[in-house]
Structure formats: C-alpha cells, structure tokens
Coordinates of C-alpha atoms in Angstrom, one line a residue:
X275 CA -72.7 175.1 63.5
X276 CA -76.4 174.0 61.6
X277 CA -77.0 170.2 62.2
X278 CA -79.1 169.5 58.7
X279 CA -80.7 165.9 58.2
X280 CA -81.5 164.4 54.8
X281 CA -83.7 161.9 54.7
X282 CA -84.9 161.1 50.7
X283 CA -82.6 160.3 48.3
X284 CA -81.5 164.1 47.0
X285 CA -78.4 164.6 44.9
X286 CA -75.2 164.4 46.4
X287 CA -73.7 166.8 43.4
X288 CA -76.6 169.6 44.5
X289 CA -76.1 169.5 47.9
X290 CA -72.2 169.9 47.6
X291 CA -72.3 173.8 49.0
X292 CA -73.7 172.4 51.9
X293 CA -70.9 169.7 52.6
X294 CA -68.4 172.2 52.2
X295 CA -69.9 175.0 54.1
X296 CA -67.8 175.7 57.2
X297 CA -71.0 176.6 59.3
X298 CA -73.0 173.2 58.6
X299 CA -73.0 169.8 58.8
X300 CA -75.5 167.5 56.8
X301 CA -76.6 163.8 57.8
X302 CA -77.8 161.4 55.0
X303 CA -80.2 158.5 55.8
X304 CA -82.4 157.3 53.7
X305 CA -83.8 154.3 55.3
X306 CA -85.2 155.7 58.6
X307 CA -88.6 155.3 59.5
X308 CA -90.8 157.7 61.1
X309 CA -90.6 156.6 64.7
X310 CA -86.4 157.5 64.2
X311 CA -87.1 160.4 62.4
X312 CA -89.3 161.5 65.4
X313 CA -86.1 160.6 67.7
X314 CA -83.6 162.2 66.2
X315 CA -85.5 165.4 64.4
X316 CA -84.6 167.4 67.7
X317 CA -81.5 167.3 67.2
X318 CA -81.2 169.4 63.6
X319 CA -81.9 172.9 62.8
X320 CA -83.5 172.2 59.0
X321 CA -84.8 169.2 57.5
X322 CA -84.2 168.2 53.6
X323 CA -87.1 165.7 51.8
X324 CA -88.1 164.9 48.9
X325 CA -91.8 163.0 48.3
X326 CA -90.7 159.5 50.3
X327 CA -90.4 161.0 53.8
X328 CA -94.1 162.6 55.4
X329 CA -93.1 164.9 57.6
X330 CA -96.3 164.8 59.8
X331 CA -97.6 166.8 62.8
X332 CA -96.0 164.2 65.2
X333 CA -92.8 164.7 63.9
X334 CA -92.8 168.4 63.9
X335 CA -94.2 168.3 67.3
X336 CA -90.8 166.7 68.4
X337 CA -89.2 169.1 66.4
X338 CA -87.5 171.3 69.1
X339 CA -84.5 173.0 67.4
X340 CA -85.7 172.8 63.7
X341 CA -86.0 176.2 61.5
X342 CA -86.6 175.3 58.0
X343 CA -88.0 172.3 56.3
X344 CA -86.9 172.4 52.5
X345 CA -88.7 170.1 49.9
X346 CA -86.5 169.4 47.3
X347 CA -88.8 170.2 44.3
X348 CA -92.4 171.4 44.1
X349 CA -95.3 170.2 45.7
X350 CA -95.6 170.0 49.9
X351 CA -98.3 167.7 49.9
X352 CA -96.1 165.3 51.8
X353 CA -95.4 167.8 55.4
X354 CA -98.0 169.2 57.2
X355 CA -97.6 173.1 56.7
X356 CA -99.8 174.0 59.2
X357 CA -98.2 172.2 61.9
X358 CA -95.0 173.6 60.8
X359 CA -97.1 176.8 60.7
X360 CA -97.9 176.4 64.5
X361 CA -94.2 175.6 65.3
X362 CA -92.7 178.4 63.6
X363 CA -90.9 176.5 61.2
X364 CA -90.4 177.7 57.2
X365 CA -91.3 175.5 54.8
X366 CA -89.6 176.3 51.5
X367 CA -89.5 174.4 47.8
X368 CA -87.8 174.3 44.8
X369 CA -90.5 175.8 42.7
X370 CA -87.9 176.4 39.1
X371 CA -85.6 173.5 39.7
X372 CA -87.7 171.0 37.5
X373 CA -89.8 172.9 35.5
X374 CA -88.3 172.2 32.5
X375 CA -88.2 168.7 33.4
X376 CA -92.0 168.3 33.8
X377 CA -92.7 170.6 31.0
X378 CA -90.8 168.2 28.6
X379 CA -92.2 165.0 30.0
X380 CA -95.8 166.5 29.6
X381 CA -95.2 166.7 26.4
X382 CA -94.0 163.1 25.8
X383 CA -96.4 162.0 27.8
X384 CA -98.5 163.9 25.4
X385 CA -97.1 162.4 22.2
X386 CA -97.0 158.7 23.6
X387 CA -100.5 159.0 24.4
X388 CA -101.6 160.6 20.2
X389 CA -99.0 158.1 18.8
X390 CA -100.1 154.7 20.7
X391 CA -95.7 154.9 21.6
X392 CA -95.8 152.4 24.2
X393 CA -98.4 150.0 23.3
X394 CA -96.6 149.9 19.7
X395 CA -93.2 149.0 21.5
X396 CA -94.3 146.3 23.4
X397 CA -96.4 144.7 20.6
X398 CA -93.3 145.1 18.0
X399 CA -90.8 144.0 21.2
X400 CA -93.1 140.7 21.1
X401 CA -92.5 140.0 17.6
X402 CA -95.8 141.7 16.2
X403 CA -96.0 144.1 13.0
X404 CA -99.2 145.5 13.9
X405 CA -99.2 148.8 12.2
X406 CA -103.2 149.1 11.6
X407 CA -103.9 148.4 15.4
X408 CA -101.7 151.6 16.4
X409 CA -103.0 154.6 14.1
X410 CA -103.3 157.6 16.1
X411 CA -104.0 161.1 15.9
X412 CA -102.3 163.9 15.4
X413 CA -101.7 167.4 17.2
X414 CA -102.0 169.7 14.7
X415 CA -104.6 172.0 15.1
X416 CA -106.0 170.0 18.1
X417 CA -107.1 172.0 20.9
X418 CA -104.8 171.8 24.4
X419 CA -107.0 172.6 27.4
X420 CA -104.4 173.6 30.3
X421 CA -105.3 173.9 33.9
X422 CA -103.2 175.7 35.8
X423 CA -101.4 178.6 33.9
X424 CA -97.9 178.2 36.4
X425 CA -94.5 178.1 35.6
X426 CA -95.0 174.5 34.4
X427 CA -98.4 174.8 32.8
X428 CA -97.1 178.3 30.9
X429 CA -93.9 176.2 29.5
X430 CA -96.2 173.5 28.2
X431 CA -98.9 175.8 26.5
X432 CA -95.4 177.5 24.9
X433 CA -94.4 174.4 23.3
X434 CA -97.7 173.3 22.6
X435 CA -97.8 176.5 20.1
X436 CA -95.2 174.8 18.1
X437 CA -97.7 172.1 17.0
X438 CA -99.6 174.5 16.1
X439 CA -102.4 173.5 18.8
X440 CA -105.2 175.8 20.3
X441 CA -104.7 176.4 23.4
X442 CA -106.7 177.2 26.2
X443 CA -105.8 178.6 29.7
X444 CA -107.7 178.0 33.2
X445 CA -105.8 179.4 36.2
X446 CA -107.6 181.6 39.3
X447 CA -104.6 184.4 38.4
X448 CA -104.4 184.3 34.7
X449 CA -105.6 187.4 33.2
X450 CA -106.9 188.2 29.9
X451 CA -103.8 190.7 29.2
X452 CA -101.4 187.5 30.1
X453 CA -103.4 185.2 28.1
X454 CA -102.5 187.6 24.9
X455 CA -99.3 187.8 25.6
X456 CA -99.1 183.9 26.1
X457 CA -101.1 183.5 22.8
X458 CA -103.4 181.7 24.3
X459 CA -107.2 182.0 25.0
X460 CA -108.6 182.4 28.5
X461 CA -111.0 180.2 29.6
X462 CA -113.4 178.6 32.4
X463 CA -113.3 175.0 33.3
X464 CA -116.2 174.5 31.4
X465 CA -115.2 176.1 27.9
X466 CA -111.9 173.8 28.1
X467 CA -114.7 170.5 29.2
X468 CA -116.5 171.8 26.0
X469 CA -114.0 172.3 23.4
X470 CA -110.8 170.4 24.4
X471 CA -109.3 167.3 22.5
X472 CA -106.7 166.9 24.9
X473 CA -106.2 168.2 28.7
X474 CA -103.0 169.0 30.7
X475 CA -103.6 169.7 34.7
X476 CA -100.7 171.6 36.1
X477 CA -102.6 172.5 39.7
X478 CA -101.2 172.1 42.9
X479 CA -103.0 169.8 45.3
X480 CA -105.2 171.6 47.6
X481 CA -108.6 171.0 49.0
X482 CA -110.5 172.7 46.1
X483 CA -108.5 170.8 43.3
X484 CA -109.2 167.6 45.1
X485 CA -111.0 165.3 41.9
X486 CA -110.9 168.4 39.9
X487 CA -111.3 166.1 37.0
X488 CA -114.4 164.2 38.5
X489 CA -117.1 162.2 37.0
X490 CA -119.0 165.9 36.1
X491 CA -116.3 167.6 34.7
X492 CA -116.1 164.3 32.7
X493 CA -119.5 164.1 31.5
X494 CA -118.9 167.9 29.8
X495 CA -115.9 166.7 27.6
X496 CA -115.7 166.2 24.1
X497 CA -116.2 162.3 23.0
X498 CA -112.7 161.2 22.0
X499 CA -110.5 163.7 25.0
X500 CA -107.3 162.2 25.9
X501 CA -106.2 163.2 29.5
X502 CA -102.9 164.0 31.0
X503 CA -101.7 164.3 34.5
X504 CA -97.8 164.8 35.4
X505 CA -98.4 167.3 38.5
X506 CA -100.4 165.8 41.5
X507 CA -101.9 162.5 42.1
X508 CA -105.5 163.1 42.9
X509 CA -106.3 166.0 40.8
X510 CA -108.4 163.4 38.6
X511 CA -110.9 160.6 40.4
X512 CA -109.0 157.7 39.0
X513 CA -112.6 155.9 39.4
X514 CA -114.6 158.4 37.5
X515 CA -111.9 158.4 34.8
X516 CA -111.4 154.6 34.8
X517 CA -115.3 154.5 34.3
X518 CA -115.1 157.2 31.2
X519 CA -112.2 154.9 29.6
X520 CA -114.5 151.8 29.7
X521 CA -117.2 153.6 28.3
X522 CA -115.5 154.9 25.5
X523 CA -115.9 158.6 25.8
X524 CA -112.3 159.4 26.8
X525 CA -110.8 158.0 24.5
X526 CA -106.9 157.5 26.7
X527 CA -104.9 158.9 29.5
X528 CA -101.3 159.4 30.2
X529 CA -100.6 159.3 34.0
X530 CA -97.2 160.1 35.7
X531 CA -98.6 160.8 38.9
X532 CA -101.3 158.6 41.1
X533 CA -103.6 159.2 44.1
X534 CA -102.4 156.7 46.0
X535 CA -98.7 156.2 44.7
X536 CA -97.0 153.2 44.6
X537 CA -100.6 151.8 44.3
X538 CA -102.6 152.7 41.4
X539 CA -106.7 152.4 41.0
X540 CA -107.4 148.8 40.3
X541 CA -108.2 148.4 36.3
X542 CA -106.3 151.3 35.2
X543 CA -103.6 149.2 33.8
X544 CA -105.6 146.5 31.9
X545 CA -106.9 150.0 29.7
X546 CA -104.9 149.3 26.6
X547 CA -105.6 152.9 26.3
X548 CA -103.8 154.2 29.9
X549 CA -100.1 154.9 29.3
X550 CA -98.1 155.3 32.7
X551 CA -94.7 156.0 34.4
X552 CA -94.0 155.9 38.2
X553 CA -93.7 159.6 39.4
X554 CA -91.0 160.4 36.6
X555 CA -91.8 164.3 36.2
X556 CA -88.8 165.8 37.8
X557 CA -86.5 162.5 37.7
X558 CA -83.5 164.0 35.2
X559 CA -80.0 164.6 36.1
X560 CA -80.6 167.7 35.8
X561 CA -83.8 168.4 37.7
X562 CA -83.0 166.4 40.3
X563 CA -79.5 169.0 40.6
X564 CA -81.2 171.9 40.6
X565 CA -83.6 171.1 42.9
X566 CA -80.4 169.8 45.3
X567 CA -79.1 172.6 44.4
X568 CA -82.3 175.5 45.3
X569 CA -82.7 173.7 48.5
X570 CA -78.8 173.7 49.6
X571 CA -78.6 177.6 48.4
X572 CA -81.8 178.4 50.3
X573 CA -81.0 177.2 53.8
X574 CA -77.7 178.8 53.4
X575 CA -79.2 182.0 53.1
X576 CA -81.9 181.9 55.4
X577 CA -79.2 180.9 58.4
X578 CA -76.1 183.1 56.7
X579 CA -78.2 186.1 55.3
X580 CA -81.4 185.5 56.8
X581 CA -83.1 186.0 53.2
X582 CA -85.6 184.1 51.9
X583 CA -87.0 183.4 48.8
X584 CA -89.1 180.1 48.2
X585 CA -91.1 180.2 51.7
X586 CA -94.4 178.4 51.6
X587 CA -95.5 179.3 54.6
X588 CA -94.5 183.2 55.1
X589 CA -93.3 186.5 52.4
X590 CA -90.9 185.5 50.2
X591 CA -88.1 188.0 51.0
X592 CA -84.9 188.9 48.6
X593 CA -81.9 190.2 50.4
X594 CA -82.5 193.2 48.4
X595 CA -86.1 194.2 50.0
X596 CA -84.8 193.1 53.2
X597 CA -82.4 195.4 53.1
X598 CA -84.5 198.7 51.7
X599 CA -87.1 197.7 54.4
X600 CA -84.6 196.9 57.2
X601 CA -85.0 200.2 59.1
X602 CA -88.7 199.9 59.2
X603 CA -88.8 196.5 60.5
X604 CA -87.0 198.0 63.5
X605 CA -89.3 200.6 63.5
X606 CA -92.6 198.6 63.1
X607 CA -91.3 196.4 66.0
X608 CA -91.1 199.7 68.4
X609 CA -94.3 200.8 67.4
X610 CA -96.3 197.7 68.3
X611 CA -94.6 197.8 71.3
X612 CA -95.4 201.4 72.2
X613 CA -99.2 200.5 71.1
X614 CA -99.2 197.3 73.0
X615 CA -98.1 198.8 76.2
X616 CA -99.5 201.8 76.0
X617 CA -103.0 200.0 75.4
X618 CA -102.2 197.7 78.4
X619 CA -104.5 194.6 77.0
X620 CA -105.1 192.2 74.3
X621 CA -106.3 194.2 71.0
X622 CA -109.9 193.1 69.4
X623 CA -109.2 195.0 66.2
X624 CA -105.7 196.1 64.7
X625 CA -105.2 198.6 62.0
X626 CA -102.3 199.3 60.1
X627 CA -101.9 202.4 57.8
X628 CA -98.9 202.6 55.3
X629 CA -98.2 206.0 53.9
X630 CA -96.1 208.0 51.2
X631 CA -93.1 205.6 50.1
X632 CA -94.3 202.8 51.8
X633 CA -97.3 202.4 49.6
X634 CA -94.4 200.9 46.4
X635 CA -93.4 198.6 49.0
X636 CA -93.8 195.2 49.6
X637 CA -94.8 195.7 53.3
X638 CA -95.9 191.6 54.0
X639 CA -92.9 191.6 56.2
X640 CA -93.3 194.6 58.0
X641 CA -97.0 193.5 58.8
X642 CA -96.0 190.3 60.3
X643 CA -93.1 191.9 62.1
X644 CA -95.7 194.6 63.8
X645 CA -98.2 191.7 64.8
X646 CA -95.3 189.9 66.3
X647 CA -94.5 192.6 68.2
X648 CA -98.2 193.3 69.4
X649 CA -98.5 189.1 70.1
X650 CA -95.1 188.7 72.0
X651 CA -96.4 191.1 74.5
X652 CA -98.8 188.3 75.8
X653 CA -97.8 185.5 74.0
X654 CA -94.2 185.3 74.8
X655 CA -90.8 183.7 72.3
X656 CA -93.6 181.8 70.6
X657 CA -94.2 183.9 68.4
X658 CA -92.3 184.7 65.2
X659 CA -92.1 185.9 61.7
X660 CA -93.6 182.6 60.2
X661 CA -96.2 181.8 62.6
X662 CA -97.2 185.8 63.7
X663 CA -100.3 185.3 61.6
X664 CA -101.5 181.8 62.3
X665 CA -101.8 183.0 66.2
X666 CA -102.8 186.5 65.3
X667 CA -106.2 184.2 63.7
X668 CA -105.8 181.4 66.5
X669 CA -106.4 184.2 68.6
X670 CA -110.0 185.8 66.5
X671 CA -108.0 188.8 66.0
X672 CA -108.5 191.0 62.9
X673 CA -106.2 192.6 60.9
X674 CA -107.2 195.7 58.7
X675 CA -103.8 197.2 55.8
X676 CA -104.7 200.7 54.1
X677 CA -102.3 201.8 51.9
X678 CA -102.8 206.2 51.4
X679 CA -101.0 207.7 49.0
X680 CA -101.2 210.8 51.2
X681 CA -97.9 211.5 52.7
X682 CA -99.4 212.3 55.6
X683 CA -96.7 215.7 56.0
X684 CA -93.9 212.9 55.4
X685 CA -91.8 211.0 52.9
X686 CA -92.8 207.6 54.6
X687 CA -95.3 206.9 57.4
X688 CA -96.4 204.2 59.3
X689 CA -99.8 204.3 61.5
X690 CA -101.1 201.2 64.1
X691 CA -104.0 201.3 65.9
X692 CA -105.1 199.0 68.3
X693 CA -108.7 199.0 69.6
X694 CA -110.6 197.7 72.6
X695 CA -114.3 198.5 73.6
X696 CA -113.9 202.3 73.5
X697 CA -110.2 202.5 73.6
X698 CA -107.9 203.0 71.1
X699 CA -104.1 203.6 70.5
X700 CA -102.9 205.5 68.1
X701 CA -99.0 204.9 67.4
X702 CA -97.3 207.2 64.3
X703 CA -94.0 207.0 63.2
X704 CA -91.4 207.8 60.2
X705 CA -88.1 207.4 58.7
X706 CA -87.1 211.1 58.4
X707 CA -83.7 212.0 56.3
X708 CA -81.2 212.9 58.3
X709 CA -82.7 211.9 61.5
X710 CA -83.4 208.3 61.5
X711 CA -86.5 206.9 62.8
X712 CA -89.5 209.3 65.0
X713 CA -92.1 208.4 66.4
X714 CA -94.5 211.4 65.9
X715 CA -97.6 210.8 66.5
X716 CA -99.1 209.6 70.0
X717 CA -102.9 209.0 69.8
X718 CA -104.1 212.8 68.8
X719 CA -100.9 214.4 69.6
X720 CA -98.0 215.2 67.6
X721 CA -94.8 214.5 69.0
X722 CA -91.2 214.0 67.7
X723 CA -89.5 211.2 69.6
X724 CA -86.1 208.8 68.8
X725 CA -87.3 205.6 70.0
X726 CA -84.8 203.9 72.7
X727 CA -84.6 201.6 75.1
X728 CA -86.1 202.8 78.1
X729 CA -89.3 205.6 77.4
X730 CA -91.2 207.3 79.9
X731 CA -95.2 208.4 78.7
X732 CA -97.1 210.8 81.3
X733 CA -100.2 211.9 80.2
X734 CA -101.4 215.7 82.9
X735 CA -103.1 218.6 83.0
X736 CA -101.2 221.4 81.1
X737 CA -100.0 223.4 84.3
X738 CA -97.1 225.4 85.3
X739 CA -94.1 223.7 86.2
X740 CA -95.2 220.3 86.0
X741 CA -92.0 219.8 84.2
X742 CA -90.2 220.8 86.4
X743 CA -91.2 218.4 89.2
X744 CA -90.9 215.8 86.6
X745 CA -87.6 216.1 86.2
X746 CA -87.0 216.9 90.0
X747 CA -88.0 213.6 90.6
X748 CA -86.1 211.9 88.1
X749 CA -83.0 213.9 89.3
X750 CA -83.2 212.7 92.6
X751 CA -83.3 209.4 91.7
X752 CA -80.1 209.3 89.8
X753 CA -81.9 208.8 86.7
X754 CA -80.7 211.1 83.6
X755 CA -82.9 212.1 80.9
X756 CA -82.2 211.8 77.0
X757 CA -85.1 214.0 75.5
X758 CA -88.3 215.6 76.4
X759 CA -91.1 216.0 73.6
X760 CA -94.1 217.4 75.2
X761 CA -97.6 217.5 72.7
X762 CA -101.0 219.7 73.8
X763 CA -103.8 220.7 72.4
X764 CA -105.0 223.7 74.3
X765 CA -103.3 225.7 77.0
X766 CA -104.2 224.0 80.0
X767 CA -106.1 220.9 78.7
X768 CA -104.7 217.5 78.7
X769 CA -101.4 217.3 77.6
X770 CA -98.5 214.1 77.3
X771 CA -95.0 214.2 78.4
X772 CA -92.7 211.0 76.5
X773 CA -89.1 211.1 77.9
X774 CA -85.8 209.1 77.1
X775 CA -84.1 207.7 79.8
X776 CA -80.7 206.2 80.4
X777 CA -81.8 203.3 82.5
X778 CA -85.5 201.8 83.3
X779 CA -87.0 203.7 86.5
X780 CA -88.0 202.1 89.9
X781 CA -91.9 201.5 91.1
X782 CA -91.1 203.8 93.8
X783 CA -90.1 206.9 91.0
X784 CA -93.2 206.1 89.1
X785 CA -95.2 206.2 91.8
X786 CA -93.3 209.5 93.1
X787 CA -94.6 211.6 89.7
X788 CA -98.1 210.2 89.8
X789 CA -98.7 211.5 93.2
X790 CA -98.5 214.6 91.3
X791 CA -101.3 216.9 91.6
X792 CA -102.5 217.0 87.8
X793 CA -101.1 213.8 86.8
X794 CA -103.2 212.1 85.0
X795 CA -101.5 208.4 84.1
X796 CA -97.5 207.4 84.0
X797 CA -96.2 204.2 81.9
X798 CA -92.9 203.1 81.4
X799 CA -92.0 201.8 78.1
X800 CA -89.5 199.4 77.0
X801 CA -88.0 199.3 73.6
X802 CA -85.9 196.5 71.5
X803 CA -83.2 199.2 70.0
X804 CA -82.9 197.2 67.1
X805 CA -84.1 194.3 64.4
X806 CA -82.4 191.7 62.6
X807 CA -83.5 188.3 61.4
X808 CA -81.3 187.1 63.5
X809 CA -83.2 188.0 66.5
X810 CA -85.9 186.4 65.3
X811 CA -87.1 182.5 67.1
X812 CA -86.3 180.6 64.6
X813 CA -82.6 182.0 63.4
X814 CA -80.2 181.6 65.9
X815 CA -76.7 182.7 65.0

C-alpha cells in the first residue's frame, strides 16, 4: 500500500483513480504549514503540489520513504529539484494538462490589453460613457514577438495567425525547418526587441531567463510595445518595466503572473495602462482536471508499471521503450559490475560505446542504469536511476557516449571502459538471437560468456593443463562449474579463464588456484541475475 499526501488544493474529480486505487491511499490537507509538512513527509511514498506548497531542501531532507514528487501543472519553480535530485526522488509535472488553458488566456490577456477591456468595464460600471478615452489598437497585421516556442508558446503563435499577425519565434530549440512549418519567422531576441508591437514570454524560469525582459532588452523595443506575461513571474524586471510604462515607451502590459506573488511591484497597479489577474493561467475546470488527472495517472504508473513519462529530473521513459530496452538494462547493470570489479577502484574516466541497433535507441536509461552499477559498487543503495548522474558529477567523474554504426560483428553491442592512471577495463557484451545476453569481450580478448550469478575470472600463462588443476581445485571443494570460456592471443602468452559457478567460492579455494605456478591474478565476480524497476531504491513493491 502507497501512502500519498496532498497538500494544495488539486481537483478532487482528477485525482479520483487514485481514491479508488486498491494499492494507494491519498491524504488531503491543505492548511499545513511547512514545519508539519516536515513532520509527517516521512511517512508517504509521493507527494502531490501545486504552486502554494514549497517543497524545500529541509523538507526533502526529512523525506525518508518519499519516491516521486508530482507538480500538478507546469512550472517546478516552487521544489527544490536538486535536492530531490540528491535524495533520489522523481520530480514529475503535468506539462499538456493546461496548455490550452494558458494559450487561450494569453490571448485574452492579449485582446484586453489592444482593446482597453477592463479599464472600459470599470469606467462604464461607474456610470461613465467614455468611449474616446478607450480607443485602442488593433491586431491585424501587428507583429507578435513570442519567446519561448513550447507547447504553450507554439498554441499561441497558432492562434495568433488567425489575426492575421506576424509572428516571430525565439526559442534555444526552434529550428528554421519548424519555424516554416509553424509559419512563423525565426528570430533572435533582438530582431523580436526591434520589430515587435506586442510580446508574449512563454519561458520557463531558470537562472538565464531571470529578468529576461530587463531594462536593456527594453531600451531595444519599438515605442508603443505592449507586453504580456502569463508563464513565470520574474521573466520581466517588474522595475525596469514599471519605469518604461511611466516613460511612455511601452505603451501597456498584461500580467497574470508576478515575481513576488501575492505581492506585486509597488506602482504597477496605479498604471491605467497595466491590466492584471492573480495567477489565473491554468485556473479552468478543465485545466485544473487534467492536470489532477496527469499527476494521479503518473504516480500510478511509476509504482504499478514503473514507467515514466513527465520526469523532470531523469529520461522520460514510455512503458513501450522500457520494455524494448528491458534486456539491456539487465545487461548494462552486469557489465558495470564486471568492469567495476574487475578494475578493483574508483574510475577517473568512463566510456560507453553503443553499437549496431542500439544506435536507434533511446539509450538515456541504459546510461544511467550502467553508471549506477559502476557507483553502487562504492557508493552503496544511495544510488539510483534519478540521482546516478548527480553523484557520478558530485564525484568529478566523466562520462564519454559514442554511438558507431559499426556492428562491431553483432546485431547490438554495448562497450564500457573504465580507466585509471594506466589501467583500463574493457567490458563487451550483446543480446544475441537465440542465445540471450553474452558477454564477449574481456579487455583484448574475445570470449562468449552467459552472465550469472557467481563468475570466476583468472587471468595465466597459456600452459598445459592449467585447466585441469583449475577445475581439480574447484572439484575438491564441492563447487560445480556451469561454463568455461577460455580467450588467448598467442600459444603460450597470457591468456583468461571466466567460469560459471553454482555457488560463490571460499578465500581458501581462491587462494588454492593462485598458488598455481603460472597464475597470474584470480577474482571472483558477483552478478545481479536480473533488472526491473522495481529493484530499483526508490520503487519498492
């Protein structure tokens, strides 16, 4: 049973699969402050928010048992990702649920602002006819700058078309080929500064969009621009803007969304020219269901399925790729362990080679599922999927992916190499038809190897009957061997020996077959025989 607590006030109708899931039980409290929050948050396994609650590093850091936090709509500005990064814990959003929602209040927030909508209520509400006071403008033909060409920002330069606007398109990702297909121009910050009678921002908040509409970016506008912000409070200095409205060279400003929200920038109000409404973006029935209703469906998933989808903070996975790349995850896992143990020490340098199929695939999850195999082996159940890379980098580890399309003499391939000083392992491995899942290469030497449980690597001079006493040995000691896959490269060089066994062997055994004359080094390997989200930290069935 899941112990879920909800602490914002998200639809009850959205969260109904939840209620009625046999395997979960939700908590609803609005009204608890921090320091309760921070109380009680050990007891539940995911947390559901919407923009009232912070969930901040002190919380998280009490957070014992949780596995996902899910933000019921878009932007995470309010938890600390990072610290949830740390922890282990998902993040996921509801990045579709109010699109629509936004979009259309962009756009009224848009037409309020041309069409003077509220002032004009309020002065005819008072008993006023003032219809010369209220002329306004028009957005036919006008040109739409829009930053941030996302889901929302792509719906509002769409409907914008209908007025028959210009529009122009500033996003990091957004392509010339998109940008034709959009109908829309591409174009820098600057070019949409220069040209623009009105400006959408559609960015999330990050450090570099911080006051992304700052007293320079103002100073570069047309005379006359009319501003509008429905995404994040603090994409625009609400004092450099407040400044250009009393000047007179932005000529008004529709806000839904404020830096410091409930409080707004002193003088903002008084503009006659500043239309506002409190955070109303994603506030329709209907928005506020979907989002209820992403959230519910996600955490079911993750804890039923184990797939995941809207992740902030790690790949987003479909059930469908999980289940194409499922053997290789269990593969990448025995890999890093055979490259970890055989290296004996903590990497400086890690190299990861994908080959044949493998180059189609979306391998983000098989990378972190090989570096958490490589960490756990010094790091311990602290590390997991979500937070794999985070320590990787905590660590100054680096990370180098090559995808070859050479098949590398098979269908799929997968290469890690771990270096130190002068050492380096080499660990190869496939998926081969029919066979299931090799390991094949062992630094320079080709093997072919099932990976199991319980391995034994001996690395000798290539001499008669060294095989023999190996298995002597073993015999004598009650210990049964699987397979044998020996790999030289010149009659009686250096040569490996990599054995299954049935059970792990004592010190005493291992110590028997390196008093061999010839022997050169003997390790015993342990294997996980198999993966599954589940076995991961943070899902526990």
């Amino acid at each position: 049973m899941y112990k879920v607590l909800v602490t914002d006030n998200v639809n009850d109708e959205g969260l109904t699969k939840l209620y009625e899931h046999e395997h979960f039980t939700v908590d609803k409290n609005t009204e608890l402050p921090p320091k309760e929050i921070k109380e009680i948050i050990h007891q539940y396994d995911a947390l559901i928010v919407r923009n009232q609650t912070k969930v901040t590093k002190e919380i998280i850091e009490h957070a014992a048992n949780l596995k996902v936090i899910a933000r019921a709509g878009v932007g995470v500005d309010n938890i600390d990702v990072d610290a949830a990064t740390q922890k282990g814990i998902i993040v996921v959003n509801s990045p579709g649920g109010n699109t629509i929602s936004a979009t259309e209040h962009t756009l009224a927030m848009m037409l309020s602002l041309s069409r003077n909508i509220p002032q004009a209520h309020q002065s005819t509400t008072n008993g006023l006819w003032e219809r010369d006071k209220f002329k306004g403008v028009e957005l036919y033909q006008k040109t739409l700058g829009v930053i941030g060409m996302g889901k929302i920002g792509t719906e509002v330069a769409k409907r914008a078309q209908a007025f028959k606007m210009t529009i122009l398109g500033y996003d990091p990702y957004l392509t010339e080929e998109r940008a034709s297909k959009l109908g829309i121009k591409k174009a820098t910050l600057n070019e949409i500064a220069a040209a623009s009678d009105f400006i959408t921002v559609h960015t999330p908040l990050i450090k570099d969009t911080k006051h992304l509409i700052n007293e320079a970016f103002l100073a570069k506008t047309k005379k006359g621009v009319r501003l509008v912000n429905c995404a994040r409070g603090g994409l625009i200095d609400e004092h450099a803007l407040l400044a250009a409205l009393h000047s007179g060279h932005v000529a008004g400003a529709a806000l839904d969304v404020f830096e410091n929200e409930p409080k707004i920038t002193e003088g903002l109000l008084k503009q006659a020219n500043v239309i506002v409404t409190p955070h109303l973006g994603a506030s329709t029935q209907e928005a506020q269901i979907r989002v209820a209703i992403d959230v519910s469906e996600e955490i079911i998933n993750i804890f039923e399925s184990q797939s995941i989808r809207n992740a902030i903070n790690m790949p987003q996975t479909s059930g469908e790729v999980q289940g194409r790349m499922e053997p290789y995850l269990m593969l990448g896992e025995q890999v890093a362990q055979i490259g970890i143990q055989l290296l004996n020490d903590a990497p400086e340098k890690i190299d990861i080679t994908y080959a044949g199929e493998l180059i189609e695939e979306d391998t983000s999850l098989l990378t972190r599922t090989i570096i958490k195999g490589i960490l756990t082996y010094h790091l311990g159940e602290s590390v997991n999927l979500v937070n794999a890379i985070h320590l990787l980098k905590e660590q100054g580890l680096t990370y180098n992916i090559q995808k070859n399309a050479k098949n590398k003499g098979f269908s799929n391939y997968l290469e890690l190499t771990l270096h130190k000083h002068s050492k380096e392992i080499k660990v190869g491995a496939a998926i081969i038809n029919g066979f299931g899942a090799r390991i094949v290469k062992l630094n320079e030497y080709r093997i072919d190897v099932r990976p199991e449980q319980h391995l034994l690597y001996i690395k000798h001079q290539d001499i008669p009957g060294m095989i023999g006493q190996v298995g002597s040995i073993l015999g004598k000691n009650d210990t049964n061997i699987g397979t044998m896959q020996v790999g030289r490269k010149e009659i009686g060089g250096e040569a490996i020996m990599v054995l299954t066994l049935d059970k792990k062997i004592e010190q005493n055994v291992a110590d028997n077959i390196k008093s061999l004359i010839g022997m050169k080094d003997i390790q015993t390997l342990e294997l996980t025989t198999g993966y599954n989200f589940q076995d991961s930290p943070f899902i526990e069935v």
